[in-house]
mmCIF file of C-alpha atoms and ligand atoms in Angstrom:
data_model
loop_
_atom_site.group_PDB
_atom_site.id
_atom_site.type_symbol
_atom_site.label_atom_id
_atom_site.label_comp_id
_atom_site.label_asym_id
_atom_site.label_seq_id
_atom_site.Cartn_x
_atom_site.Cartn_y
_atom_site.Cartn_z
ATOM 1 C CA UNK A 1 -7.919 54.000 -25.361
ATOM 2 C CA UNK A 2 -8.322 54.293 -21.625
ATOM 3 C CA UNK A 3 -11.659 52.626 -21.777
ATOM 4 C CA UNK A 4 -10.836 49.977 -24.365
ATOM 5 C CA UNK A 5 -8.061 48.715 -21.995
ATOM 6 C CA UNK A 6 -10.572 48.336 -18.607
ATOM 7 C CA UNK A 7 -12.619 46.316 -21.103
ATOM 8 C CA UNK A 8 -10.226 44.267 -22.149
ATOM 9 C CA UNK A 9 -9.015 43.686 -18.514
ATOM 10 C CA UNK A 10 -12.307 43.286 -17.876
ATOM 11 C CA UNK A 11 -13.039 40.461 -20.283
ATOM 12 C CA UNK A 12 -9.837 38.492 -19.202
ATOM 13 C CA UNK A 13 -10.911 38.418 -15.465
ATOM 14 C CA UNK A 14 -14.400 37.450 -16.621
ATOM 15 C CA UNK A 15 -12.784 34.492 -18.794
ATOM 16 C CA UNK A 16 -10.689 33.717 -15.993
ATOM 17 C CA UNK A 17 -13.485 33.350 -13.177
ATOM 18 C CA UNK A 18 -15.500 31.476 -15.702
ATOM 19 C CA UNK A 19 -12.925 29.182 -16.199
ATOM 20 C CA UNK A 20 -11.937 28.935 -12.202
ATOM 21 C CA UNK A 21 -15.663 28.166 -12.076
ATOM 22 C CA UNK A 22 -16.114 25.446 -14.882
ATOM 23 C CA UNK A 23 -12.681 23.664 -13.450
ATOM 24 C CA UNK A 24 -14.360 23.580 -10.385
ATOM 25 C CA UNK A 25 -17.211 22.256 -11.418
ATOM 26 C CA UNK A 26 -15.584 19.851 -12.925
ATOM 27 C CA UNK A 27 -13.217 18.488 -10.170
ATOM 28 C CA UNK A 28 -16.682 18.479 -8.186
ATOM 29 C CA UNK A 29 -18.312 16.086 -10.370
ATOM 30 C CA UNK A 30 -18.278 12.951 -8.568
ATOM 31 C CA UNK A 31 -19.200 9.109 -8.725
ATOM 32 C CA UNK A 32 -20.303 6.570 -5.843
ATOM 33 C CA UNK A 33 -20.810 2.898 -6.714
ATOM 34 C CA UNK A 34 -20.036 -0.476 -4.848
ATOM 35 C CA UNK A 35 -18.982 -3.834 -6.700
ATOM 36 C CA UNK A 36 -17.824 -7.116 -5.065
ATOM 37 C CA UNK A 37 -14.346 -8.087 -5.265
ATOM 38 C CA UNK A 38 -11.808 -9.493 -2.194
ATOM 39 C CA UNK A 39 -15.123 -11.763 -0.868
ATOM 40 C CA UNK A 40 -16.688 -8.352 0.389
ATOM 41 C CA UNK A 41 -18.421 -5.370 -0.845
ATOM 42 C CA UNK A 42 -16.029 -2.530 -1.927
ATOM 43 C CA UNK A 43 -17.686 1.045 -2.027
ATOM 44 C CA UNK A 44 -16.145 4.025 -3.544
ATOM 45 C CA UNK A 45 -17.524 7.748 -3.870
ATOM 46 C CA UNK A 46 -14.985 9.444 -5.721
ATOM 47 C CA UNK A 47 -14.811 13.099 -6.699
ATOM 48 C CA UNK A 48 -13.022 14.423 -9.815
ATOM 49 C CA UNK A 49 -13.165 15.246 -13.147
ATOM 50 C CA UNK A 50 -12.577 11.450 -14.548
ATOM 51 C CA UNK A 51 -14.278 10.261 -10.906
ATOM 52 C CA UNK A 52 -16.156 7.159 -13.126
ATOM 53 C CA UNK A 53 -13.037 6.195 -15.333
ATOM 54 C CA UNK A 54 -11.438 5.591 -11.884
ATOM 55 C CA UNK A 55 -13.863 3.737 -10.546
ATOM 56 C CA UNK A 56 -14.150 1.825 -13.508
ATOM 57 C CA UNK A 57 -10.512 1.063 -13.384
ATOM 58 C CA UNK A 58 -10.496 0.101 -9.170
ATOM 59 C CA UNK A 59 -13.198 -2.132 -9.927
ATOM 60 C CA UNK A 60 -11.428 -3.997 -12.867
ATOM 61 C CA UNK A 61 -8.403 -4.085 -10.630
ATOM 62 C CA UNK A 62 -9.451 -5.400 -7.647
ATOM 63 C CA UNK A 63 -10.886 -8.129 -8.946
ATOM 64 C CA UNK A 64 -8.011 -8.802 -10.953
ATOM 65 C CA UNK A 65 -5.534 -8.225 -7.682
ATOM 66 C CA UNK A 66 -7.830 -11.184 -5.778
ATOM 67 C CA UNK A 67 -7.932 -13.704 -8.911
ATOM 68 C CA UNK A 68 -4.414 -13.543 -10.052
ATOM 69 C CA UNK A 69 -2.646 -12.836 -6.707
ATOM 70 C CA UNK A 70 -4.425 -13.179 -3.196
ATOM 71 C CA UNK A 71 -7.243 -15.517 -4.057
ATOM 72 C CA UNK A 72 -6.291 -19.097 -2.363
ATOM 73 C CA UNK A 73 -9.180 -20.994 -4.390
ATOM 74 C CA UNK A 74 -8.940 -19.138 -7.739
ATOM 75 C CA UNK A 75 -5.951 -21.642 -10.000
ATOM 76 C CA UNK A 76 -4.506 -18.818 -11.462
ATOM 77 C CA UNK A 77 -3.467 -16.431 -8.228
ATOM 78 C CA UNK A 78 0.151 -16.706 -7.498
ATOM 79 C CA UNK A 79 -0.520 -17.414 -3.952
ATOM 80 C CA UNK A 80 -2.784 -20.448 -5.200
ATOM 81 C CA UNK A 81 0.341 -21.511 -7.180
ATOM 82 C CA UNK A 82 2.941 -21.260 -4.294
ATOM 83 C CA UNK A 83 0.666 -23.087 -2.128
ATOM 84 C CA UNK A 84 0.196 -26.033 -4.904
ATOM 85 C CA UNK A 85 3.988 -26.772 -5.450
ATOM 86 C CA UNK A 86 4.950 -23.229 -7.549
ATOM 87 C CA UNK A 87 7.911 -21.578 -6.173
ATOM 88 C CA UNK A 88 8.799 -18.729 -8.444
ATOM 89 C CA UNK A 89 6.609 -15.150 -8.328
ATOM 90 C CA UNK A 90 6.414 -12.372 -10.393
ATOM 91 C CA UNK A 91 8.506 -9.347 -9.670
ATOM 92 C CA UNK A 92 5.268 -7.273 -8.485
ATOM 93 C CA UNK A 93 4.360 -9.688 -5.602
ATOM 94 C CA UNK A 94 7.418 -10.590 -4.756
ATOM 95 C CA UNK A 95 8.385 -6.940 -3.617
ATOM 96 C CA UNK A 96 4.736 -7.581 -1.762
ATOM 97 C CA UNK A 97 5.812 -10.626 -0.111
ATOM 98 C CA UNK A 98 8.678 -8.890 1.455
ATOM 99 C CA UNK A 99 7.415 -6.575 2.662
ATOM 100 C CA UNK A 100 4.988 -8.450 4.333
ATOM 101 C CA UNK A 101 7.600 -10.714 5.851
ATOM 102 C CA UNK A 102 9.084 -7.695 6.825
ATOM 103 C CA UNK A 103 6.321 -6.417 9.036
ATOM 104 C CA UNK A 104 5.736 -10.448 10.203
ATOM 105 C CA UNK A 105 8.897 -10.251 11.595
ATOM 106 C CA UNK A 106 8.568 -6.871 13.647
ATOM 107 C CA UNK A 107 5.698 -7.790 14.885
ATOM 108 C CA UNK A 108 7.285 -10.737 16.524
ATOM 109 C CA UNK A 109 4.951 -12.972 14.435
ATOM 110 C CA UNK A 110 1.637 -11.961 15.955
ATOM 111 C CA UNK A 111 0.792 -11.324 12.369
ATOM 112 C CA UNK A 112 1.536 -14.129 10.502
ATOM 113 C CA UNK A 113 0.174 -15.398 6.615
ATOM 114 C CA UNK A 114 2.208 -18.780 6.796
ATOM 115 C CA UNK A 115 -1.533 -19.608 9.021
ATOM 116 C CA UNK A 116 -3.289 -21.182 5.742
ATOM 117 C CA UNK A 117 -3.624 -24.705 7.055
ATOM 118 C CA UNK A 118 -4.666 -23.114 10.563
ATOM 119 C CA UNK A 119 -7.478 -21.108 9.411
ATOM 120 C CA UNK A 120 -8.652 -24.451 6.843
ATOM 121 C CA UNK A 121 -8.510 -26.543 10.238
ATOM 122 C CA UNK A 122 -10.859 -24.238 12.111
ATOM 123 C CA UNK A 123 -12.801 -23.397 9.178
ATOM 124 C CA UNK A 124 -14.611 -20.094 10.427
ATOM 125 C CA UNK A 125 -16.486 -18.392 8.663
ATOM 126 C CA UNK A 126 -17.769 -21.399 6.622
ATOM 127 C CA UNK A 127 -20.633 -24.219 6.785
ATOM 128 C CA UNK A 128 -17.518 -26.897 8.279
ATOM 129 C CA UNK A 129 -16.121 -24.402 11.243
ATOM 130 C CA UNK A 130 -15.454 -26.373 14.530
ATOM 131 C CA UNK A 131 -13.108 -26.787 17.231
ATOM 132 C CA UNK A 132 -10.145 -29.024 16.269
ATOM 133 C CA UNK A 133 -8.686 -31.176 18.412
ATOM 134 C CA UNK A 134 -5.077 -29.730 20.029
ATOM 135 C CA UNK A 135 -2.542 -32.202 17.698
ATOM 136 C CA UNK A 136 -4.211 -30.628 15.029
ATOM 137 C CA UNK A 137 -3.571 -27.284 15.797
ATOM 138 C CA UNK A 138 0.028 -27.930 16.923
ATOM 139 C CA UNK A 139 0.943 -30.245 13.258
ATOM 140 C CA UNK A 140 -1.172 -26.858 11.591
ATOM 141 C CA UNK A 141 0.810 -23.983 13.026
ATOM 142 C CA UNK A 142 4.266 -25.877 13.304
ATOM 143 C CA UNK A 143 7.148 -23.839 10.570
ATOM 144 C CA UNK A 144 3.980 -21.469 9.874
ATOM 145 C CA UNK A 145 6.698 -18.220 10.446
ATOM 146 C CA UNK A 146 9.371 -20.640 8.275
ATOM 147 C CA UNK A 147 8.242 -19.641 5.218
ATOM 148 C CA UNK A 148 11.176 -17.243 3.280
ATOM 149 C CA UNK A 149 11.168 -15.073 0.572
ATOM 150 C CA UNK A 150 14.480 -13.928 -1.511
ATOM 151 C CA UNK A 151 14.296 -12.439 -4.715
ATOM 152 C CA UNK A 152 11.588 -13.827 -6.686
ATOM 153 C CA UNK A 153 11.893 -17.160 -5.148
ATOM 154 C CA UNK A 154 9.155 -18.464 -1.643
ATOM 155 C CA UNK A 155 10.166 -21.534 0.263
ATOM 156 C CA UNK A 156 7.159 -22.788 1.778
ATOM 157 C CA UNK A 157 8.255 -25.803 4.408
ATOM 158 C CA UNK A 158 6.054 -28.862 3.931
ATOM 159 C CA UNK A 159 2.370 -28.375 4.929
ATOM 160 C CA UNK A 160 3.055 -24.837 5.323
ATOM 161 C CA UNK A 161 0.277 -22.433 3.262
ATOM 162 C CA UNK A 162 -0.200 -19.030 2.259
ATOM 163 C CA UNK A 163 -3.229 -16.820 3.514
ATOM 164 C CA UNK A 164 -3.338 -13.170 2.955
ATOM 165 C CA UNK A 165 -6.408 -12.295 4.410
ATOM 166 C CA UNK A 166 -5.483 -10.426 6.733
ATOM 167 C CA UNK A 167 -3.505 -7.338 4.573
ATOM 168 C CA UNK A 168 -5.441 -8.470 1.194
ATOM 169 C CA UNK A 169 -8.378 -5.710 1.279
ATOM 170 C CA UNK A 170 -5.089 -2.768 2.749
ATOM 171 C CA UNK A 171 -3.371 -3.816 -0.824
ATOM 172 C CA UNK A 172 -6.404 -2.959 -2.306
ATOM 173 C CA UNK A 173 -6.379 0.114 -0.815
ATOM 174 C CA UNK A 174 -3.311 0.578 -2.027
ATOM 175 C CA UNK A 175 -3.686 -0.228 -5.866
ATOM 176 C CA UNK A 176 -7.098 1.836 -5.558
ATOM 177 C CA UNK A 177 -4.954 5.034 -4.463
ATOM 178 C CA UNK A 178 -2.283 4.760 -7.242
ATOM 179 C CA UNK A 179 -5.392 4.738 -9.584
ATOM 180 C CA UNK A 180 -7.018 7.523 -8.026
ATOM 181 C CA UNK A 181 -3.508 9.458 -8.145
ATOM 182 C CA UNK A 182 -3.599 8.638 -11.759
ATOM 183 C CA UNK A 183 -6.496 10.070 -12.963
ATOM 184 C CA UNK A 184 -6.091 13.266 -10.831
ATOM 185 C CA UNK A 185 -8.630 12.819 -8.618
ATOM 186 C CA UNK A 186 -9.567 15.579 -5.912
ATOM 187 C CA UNK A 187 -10.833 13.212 -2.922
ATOM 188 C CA UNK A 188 -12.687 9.609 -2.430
ATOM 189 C CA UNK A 189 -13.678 7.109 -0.051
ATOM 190 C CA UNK A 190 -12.721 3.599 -1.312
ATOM 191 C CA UNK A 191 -13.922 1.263 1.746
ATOM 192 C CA UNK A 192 -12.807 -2.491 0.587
ATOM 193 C CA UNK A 193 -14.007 -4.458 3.214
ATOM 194 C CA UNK A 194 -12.882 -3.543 6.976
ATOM 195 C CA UNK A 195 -10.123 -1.101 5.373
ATOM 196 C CA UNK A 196 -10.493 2.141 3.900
ATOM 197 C CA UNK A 197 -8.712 4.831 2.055
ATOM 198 C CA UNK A 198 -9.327 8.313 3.105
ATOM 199 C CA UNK A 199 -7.882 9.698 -0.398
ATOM 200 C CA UNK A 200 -7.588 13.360 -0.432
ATOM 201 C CA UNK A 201 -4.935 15.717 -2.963
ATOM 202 C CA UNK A 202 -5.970 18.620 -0.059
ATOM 203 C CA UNK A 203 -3.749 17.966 2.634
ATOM 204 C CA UNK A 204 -6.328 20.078 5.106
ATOM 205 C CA UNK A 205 -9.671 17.825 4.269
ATOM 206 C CA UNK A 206 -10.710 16.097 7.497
ATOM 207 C CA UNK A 207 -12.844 12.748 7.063
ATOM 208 C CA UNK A 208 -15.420 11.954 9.895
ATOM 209 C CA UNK A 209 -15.268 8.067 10.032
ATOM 210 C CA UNK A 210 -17.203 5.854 12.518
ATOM 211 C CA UNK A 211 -15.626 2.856 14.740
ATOM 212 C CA UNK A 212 -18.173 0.208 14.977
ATOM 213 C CA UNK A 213 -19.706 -0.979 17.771
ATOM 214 C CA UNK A 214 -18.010 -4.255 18.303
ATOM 215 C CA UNK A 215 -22.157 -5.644 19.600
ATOM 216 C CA UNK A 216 -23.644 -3.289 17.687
ATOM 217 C CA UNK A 217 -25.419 -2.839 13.852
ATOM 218 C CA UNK A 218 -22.716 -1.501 11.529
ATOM 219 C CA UNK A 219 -23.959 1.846 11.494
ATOM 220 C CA UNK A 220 -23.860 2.304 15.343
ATOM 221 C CA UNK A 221 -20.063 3.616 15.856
ATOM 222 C CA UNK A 222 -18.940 3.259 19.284
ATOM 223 C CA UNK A 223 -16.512 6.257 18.436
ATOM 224 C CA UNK A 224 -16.090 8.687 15.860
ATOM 225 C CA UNK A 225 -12.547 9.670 14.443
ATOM 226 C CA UNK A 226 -11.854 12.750 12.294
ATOM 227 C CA UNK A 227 -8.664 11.993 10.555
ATOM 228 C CA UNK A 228 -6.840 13.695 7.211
ATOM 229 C CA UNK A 229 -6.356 11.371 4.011
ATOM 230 C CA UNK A 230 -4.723 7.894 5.326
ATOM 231 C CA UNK A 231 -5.864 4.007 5.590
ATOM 232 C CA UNK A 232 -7.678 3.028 8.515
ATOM 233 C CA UNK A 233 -8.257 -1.016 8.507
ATOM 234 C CA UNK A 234 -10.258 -2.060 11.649
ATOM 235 C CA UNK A 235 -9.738 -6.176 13.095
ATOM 236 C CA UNK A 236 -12.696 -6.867 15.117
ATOM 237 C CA UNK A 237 -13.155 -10.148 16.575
ATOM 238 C CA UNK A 238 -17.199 -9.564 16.019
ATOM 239 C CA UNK A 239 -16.548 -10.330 12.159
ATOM 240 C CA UNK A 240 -16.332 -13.912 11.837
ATOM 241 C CA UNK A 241 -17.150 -16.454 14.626
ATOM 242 C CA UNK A 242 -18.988 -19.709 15.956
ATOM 243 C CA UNK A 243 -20.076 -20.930 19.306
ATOM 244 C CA UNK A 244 -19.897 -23.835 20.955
ATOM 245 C CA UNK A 245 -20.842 -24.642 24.923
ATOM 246 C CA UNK A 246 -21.191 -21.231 25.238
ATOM 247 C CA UNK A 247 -17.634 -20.369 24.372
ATOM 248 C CA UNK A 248 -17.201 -17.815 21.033
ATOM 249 C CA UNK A 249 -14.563 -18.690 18.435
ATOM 250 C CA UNK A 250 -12.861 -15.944 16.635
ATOM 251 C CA UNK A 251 -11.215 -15.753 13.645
ATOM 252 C CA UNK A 252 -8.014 -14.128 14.744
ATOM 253 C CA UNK A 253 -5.811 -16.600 15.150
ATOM 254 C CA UNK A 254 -2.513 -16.180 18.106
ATOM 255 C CA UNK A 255 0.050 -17.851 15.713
ATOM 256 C CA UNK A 256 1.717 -18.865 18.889
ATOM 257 C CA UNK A 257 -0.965 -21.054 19.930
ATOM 258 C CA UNK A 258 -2.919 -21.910 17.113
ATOM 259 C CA UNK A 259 -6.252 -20.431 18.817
ATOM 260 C CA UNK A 260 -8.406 -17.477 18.577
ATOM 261 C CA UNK A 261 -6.303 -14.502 20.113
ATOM 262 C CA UNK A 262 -7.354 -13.477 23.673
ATOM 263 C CA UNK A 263 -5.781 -9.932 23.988
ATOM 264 C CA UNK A 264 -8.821 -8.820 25.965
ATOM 265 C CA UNK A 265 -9.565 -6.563 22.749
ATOM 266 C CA UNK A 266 -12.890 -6.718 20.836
ATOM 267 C CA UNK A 267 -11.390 -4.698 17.957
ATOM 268 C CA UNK A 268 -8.299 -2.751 16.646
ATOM 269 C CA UNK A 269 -8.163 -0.110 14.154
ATOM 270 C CA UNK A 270 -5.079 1.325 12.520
ATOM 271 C CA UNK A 271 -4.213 4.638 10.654
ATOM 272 C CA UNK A 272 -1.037 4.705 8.672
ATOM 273 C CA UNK A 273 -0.604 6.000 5.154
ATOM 274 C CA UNK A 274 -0.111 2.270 3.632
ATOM 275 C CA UNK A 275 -3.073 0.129 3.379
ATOM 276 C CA UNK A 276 -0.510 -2.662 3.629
ATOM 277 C CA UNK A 277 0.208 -1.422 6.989
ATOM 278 C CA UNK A 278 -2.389 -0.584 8.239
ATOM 279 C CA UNK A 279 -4.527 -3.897 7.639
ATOM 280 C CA UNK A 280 -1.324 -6.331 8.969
ATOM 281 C CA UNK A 281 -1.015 -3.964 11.825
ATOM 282 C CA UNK A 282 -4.516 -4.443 13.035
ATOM 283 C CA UNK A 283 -4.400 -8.179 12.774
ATOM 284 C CA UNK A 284 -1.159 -7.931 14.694
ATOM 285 C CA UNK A 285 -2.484 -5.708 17.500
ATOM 286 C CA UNK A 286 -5.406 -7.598 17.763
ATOM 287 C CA UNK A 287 -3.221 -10.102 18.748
ATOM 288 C CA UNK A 288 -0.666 -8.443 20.883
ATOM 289 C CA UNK A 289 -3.233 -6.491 23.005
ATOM 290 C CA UNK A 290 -2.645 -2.478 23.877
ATOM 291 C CA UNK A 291 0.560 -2.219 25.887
ATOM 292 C CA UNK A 292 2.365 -4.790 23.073
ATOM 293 C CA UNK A 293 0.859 -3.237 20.599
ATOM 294 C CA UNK A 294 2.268 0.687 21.154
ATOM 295 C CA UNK A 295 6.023 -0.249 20.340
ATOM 296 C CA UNK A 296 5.050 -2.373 17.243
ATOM 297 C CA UNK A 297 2.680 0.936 16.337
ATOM 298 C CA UNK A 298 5.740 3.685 16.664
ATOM 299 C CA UNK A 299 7.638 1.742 14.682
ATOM 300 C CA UNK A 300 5.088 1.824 11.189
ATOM 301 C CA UNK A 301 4.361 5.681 12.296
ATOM 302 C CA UNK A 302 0.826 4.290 12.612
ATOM 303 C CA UNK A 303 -2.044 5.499 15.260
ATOM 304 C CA UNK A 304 -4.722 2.980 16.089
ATOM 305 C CA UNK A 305 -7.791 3.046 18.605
ATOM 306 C CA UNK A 306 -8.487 0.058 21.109
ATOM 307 C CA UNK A 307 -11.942 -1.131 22.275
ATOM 308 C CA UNK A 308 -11.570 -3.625 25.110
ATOM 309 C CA UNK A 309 -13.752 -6.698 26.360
ATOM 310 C CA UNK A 310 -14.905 -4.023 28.892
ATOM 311 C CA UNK A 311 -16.202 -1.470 26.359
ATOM 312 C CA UNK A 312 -12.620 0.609 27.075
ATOM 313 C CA UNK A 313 -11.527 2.350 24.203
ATOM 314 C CA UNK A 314 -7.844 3.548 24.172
ATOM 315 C CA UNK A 315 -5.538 5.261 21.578
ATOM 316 C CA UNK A 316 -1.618 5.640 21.006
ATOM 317 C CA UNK A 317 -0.563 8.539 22.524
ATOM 318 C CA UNK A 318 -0.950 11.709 21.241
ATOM 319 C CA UNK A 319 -4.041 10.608 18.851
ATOM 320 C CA UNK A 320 -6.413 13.210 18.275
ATOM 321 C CA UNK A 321 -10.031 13.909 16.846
ATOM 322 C CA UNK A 322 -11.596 10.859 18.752
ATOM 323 C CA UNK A 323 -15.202 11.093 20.257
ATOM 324 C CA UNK A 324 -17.210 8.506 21.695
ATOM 325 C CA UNK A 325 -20.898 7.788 20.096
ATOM 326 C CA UNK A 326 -22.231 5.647 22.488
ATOM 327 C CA UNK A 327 -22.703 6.106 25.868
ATOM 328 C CA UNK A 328 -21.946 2.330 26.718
ATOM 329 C CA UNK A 329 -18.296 3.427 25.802
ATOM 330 C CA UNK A 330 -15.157 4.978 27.805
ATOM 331 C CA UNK A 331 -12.557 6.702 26.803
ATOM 332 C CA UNK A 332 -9.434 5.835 29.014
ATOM 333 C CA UNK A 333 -6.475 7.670 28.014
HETATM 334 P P1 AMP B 401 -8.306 -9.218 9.541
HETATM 335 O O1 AMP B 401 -9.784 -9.160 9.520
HETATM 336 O O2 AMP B 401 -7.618 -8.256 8.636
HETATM 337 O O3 AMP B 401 -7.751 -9.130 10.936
HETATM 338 O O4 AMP B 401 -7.865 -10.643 8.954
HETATM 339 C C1 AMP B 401 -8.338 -11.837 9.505
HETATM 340 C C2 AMP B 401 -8.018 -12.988 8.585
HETATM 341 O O5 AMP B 401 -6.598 -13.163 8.484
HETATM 342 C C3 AMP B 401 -8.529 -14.330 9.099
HETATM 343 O O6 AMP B 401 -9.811 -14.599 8.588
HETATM 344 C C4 AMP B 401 -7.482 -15.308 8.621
HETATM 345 O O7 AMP B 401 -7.719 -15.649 7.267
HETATM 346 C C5 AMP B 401 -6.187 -14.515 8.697
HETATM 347 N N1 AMP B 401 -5.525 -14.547 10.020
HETATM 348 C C6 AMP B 401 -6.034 -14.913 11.230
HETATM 349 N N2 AMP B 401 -5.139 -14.712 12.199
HETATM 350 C C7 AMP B 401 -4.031 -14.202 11.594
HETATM 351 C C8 AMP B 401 -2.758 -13.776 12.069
HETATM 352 N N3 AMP B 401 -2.438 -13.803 13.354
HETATM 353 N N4 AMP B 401 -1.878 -13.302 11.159
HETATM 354 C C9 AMP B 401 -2.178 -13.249 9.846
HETATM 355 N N5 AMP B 401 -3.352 -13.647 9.331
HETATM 356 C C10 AMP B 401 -4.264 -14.109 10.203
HETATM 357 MG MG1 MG B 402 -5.901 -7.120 8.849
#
C-alpha cells in the first residue's frame, strides 16, 4: 500500500515538472520580425506562447493607427479630416487628443502639434526643405497652441494644422502593449521608430538599451541604460536635417519662434510607462533644454538622459543603470 502511494506521488510530481517544463517551453517560444508602418521600420521580438499572433496583430494595427488616425496625407485619418474642414472625432481619438493637449499645455507649449503648417513651410526631411523667409514663419506658427478640444469636437483656428509626429510612433507603443497584454505575452521589444516598449509581465527583467551617438552609426551608443519594462522615445536633432551656408537645420521646431530649437541639446530620451509620454516629452525637452526640462519631467514621473552640443550627457536626478560607451562622452551629474 505503502509503496503504491510513493508511486503515485511519484507520478504526480513527474506530471507536474513535465508540465512546469512544457509551459515553459512554451512561454519561451518567441517571434522577431520588422514591417513598415508610421513612415519607419517597426521591429518586434516577442516572447510567448501566441508571440506570432501578436505580432501579427501589432503589425495590422499600426498600420491601421497611421492610415485612419495620425497619417496627414492618407484621406481617411481623422487628423487628415480635421485638418481639411472635419470637426467632429471619434470617441477613441478624442480621449487621445486630450490628453495630448493636456501635456501641450504643461509643457508650456514647447511641445506643440498645432505646428502642421510650420513643419510644411520648412519642409525637412523632404526633396523641397529650405529656409523660409521670417513672415512666413511668423503667419505659420501664429494660433498654432489655439487649437481646442472638448468632447468629441477640435476647433482648429484658420490656417492652423494638425501634426502628430512627434507622439505618433509612443501611441504605437502604446496600442502594441495592450496587444501584447492581450495575448499573454511574457516579454518583447517593439521599437517603432525612435520609441520603444520595453514590455515585460516580470517586474525584475532588466533591458540593456543603447543611446545613440548623436554623430555616430546607429549601432554606436554613446551610453548604455539598463532599465525595467517602460517606453523610452529618444528626440535627436541628428534625425532629420539640411544645410545651408554652413548652418544645420533641424527638425525640432521652438513653437515660440518658429525655428529649429537651440537648447544646446543634440538629443533627449525619455522613460515613462506611457509611450504617449514619453515620445511628447522628448520633443518637449528637446526644446526646453536640461534645467527646463527637470520640472516638466517630475511632473509625468518620467526619467530622461541629456546629451549636450558638448558631448555632456546628464540625467534627472536619481536615474540609475547609465554607462557611457564611448569615450568621446561625459557623464556630468
Ligand atoms: P520627434 O522625433 O518625436 O521629436 O518628433 C519630431 C517631429 O514632430 C517633427 O518632424 C515635426 O513633424 C514635429 N514637431 C517638430 N517640432 C515640434 C514641437 N515643438 N512640438 C510638436 N511637434 C513638433
Ligand atoms: Mg517625440
Amino acid at each position: 500500500m505503502k509503496n503504491k502511494v510513493i508511486t503515485a506521488a511519484a507520478v504526480l510530481c513527474a506530471t507536474v515538472l513535465v508540465a512546469i517544463i512544457a509551459f515553459d517551453f512554451f512561454m519561451s517560444a518567441s517571434f522577431s520580425a520588422s514591417f513598415i508602418a508610421m513612415n519607419t521600420t517597426v521591429s518586434a521580438d516577442i516572447k510567448g506562447l501566441k508571440a506570432e499572433e501578436a505580432y501579427r496583430e501589432i503589425s495590422e494595427e499600426l498600420k491601421e493607427l497611421d492610415a485612419f488616425l495620425l497619417s496627414r496625407t492618407s484621406e481617411d485619418s481623422q487628423i487628415y479630416k480635421l485638418n481639411n474642414g472635419k470637426t467632429d472625432i471619434d470617441p477613441e481619438p478624442a480621449k487621445l487628443l486630450s490628453s495630448i493637449k493636456d501635456i501641450e499645455e504643461k509643457s508650456n507649449f514647447s511641445f506643440c502639434v498645432g505646428l502642421g503648417q510650420l513643419t510644411d513651410l520648412w519642409g525637412i526631411g523632404t526633396d523641397s526643405a529650405r529656409l523660409p523667409r521670417a513672415d512666413e514663419i511668423s503667419s505659420a506658427i501664429k494660433d498654432a497652441e489655439k487649437w481646442q478640444i472638448s468632447g468629441n469636437t477640435v476647433d482648429l483656428p484658420d490656417g492652423v494644422k494638425l501634426d502628430l509626429g512627434a507622439a505618433g510612433k509612443g501611441i504605437g507603443c502604446d496600442y502594441a502593449s495592450d496587444i501584447l497584454q492581450k495575448y499573454k505575452c511574457k516579454s518583447a521589444v517593439v521599437a517603432v521608430g525612435g520609441s520603444v516598449l520595453l514590455y515585460s509581465t516580470d517586474k525584475d527583467e532588466v533591458f540593456t538599451i543603447g543611446i545613440r551617438n548623436p554623430k555616430g552609426d546607429i549601432n554606436e551608443p554613446a551610453a548604455i541604460i539598463e532599465i525595467k519594462a517602460c517606453c523610452v522615445s529618444t528626440s535627436g536633432t541628428y534625425e532629420r536635417f539640411f544645410e545651408q551656408d554652413g548652418k544645420r537645420y533641424h527638425h525640432i521646431f521652438d513653437p515660440s519662434t518658429g525655428y529649429p530649437a537651440e537648447s544646446g541639446l543634440q538629443s533627449v530620451t525619455v522613460i515613462s510607462s506611457s509611450g504617449l509620454v514619453s515620445d511628447a516629452l522628448s520633443t518637449a525637452c528637446l526644446v526646453l533644454g536640461f534645467e527646463e526640462s527637470l520640472p516638466l519631467l517630475k511632473e509625468f514621473d518620467a526619467q530622461a538622459v541629456f546629451i549636450t552640443d558638448e558631448n555632456k550627457v546628464m540625467t534627472t536626478p536619481d536615474f540609475e543603470g547609465l554607462k557611457i560607451a564611448d569615450s568621446n562622452f561625459t557623464l556630468v551629474n
